[in-house]
Amino acid sequence: ATMEQRVSFADVSLTTDSGVKVLQTRIRDTARSICDTLEAKYPISAPGGKDCYKTAVDKAMGDAQKAIDAAKRNALASD
């Protein structure tokens, strides 16, 4: 089973280290919540719970890095 949930970063600046850290924390918290929900619904697959978290975080961090890179490019272009 899979689940998906958007992680908002509209209220943080991805051009700052603190903003990036906020987004990373939100991604980890969301991944943990989703994986806990899946584990509760489908306990048979519970031994792979660590894989759920790692897979979710890895994918989301890859997506986040694209947004971070775009934000930094836009900031440089407007300087």
Short mmCIF file of C-alpha atoms in Angstrom, two decimals:
data_model
loop_
_atom_site.label_atom_id
_atom_site.label_comp_id
_atom_site.label_asym_id
_atom_site.label_seq_id
_atom_site.Cartn_x
_atom_site.Cartn_y
_atom_site.Cartn_z
CA ALA A 1 0.00 0.00 0.00
CA THR A 2 1.11 3.54 -0.59
CA MET A 3 0.08 6.90 0.78
CA GLU A 4 0.97 10.39 -0.24
CA GLN A 5 0.76 13.68 1.59
CA ARG A 6 1.93 17.12 0.56
CA VAL A 7 4.38 18.94 2.79
CA SER A 8 3.87 22.69 2.70
CA PHE A 9 6.81 25.05 2.62
CA ALA A 10 5.00 28.19 1.46
CA ASP A 11 5.70 29.83 4.82
CA VAL A 12 9.48 29.25 4.84
CA SER A 13 12.33 30.58 2.75
CA LEU A 14 14.22 27.81 1.00
CA THR A 15 17.10 30.21 0.42
CA THR A 16 18.09 30.08 4.10
CA ASP A 17 19.59 27.22 6.10
CA SER A 18 16.89 27.61 8.74
CA GLY A 19 14.14 27.38 6.12
CA VAL A 20 15.68 24.25 4.62
CA LYS A 21 15.91 22.68 8.10
CA VAL A 22 12.23 23.45 8.75
CA LEU A 23 11.29 21.72 5.48
CA GLN A 24 13.48 18.71 6.26
CA THR A 25 11.88 18.37 9.70
CA ARG A 26 8.41 18.55 8.18
CA ILE A 27 9.34 15.86 5.66
CA ARG A 28 10.65 13.54 8.37
CA ASP A 29 7.62 14.13 10.60
CA THR A 30 5.21 13.53 7.72
CA ALA A 31 7.04 10.37 6.64
CA ARG A 32 6.92 9.02 10.20
CA SER A 33 3.20 9.76 10.46
CA ILE A 34 2.40 8.11 7.13
CA CYS A 35 4.51 5.05 7.86
CA ASP A 36 2.98 4.69 11.32
CA THR A 37 -0.49 4.86 9.74
CA LEU A 38 0.40 2.23 7.13
CA GLU A 39 1.93 -0.01 9.79
CA ALA A 40 -1.24 0.22 11.89
CA LYS A 41 -3.47 -0.57 8.90
CA TYR A 42 -1.25 -3.33 7.50
CA PRO A 43 0.61 -4.90 10.46
CA ILE A 44 1.74 -7.91 8.44
CA SER A 45 4.26 -5.73 6.63
CA ALA A 46 5.46 -4.17 9.90
CA PRO A 47 8.99 -5.66 9.76
CA GLY A 48 9.63 -3.46 6.71
CA GLY A 49 8.55 -0.31 8.55
CA LYS A 50 12.06 1.10 8.49
CA ASP A 51 12.09 0.75 4.71
CA CYS A 52 8.86 2.74 4.54
CA TYR A 53 10.38 5.66 6.42
CA LYS A 54 13.68 5.61 4.51
CA THR A 55 11.95 5.33 1.14
CA ALA A 56 9.52 8.14 1.95
CA VAL A 57 12.22 10.47 3.29
CA ASP A 58 14.62 9.74 0.43
CA LYS A 59 11.99 10.47 -2.23
CA ALA A 60 10.69 13.59 -0.51
CA MET A 61 14.18 14.96 0.12
CA GLY A 62 14.96 14.52 -3.58
CA ASP A 63 11.83 16.47 -4.48
CA ALA A 64 12.64 19.08 -1.84
CA GLN A 65 16.15 19.54 -3.20
CA LYS A 66 14.67 20.49 -6.58
CA ALA A 67 12.53 23.15 -4.90
CA ILE A 68 15.51 24.40 -2.86
CA ASP A 69 17.68 24.64 -5.98
CA ALA A 70 14.94 26.52 -7.85
CA ALA A 71 14.46 28.96 -4.96
CA LYS A 72 18.19 29.69 -4.83
CA ARG A 73 18.38 30.16 -8.62
CA ASN A 74 15.44 32.56 -8.48
CA ALA A 75 17.05 34.50 -5.63
CA LEU A 76 20.29 34.84 -7.59
CA ALA A 77 18.42 35.91 -10.72
CA SER A 78 16.61 38.68 -8.85
CA ASP A 79 19.80 40.11 -7.30
#
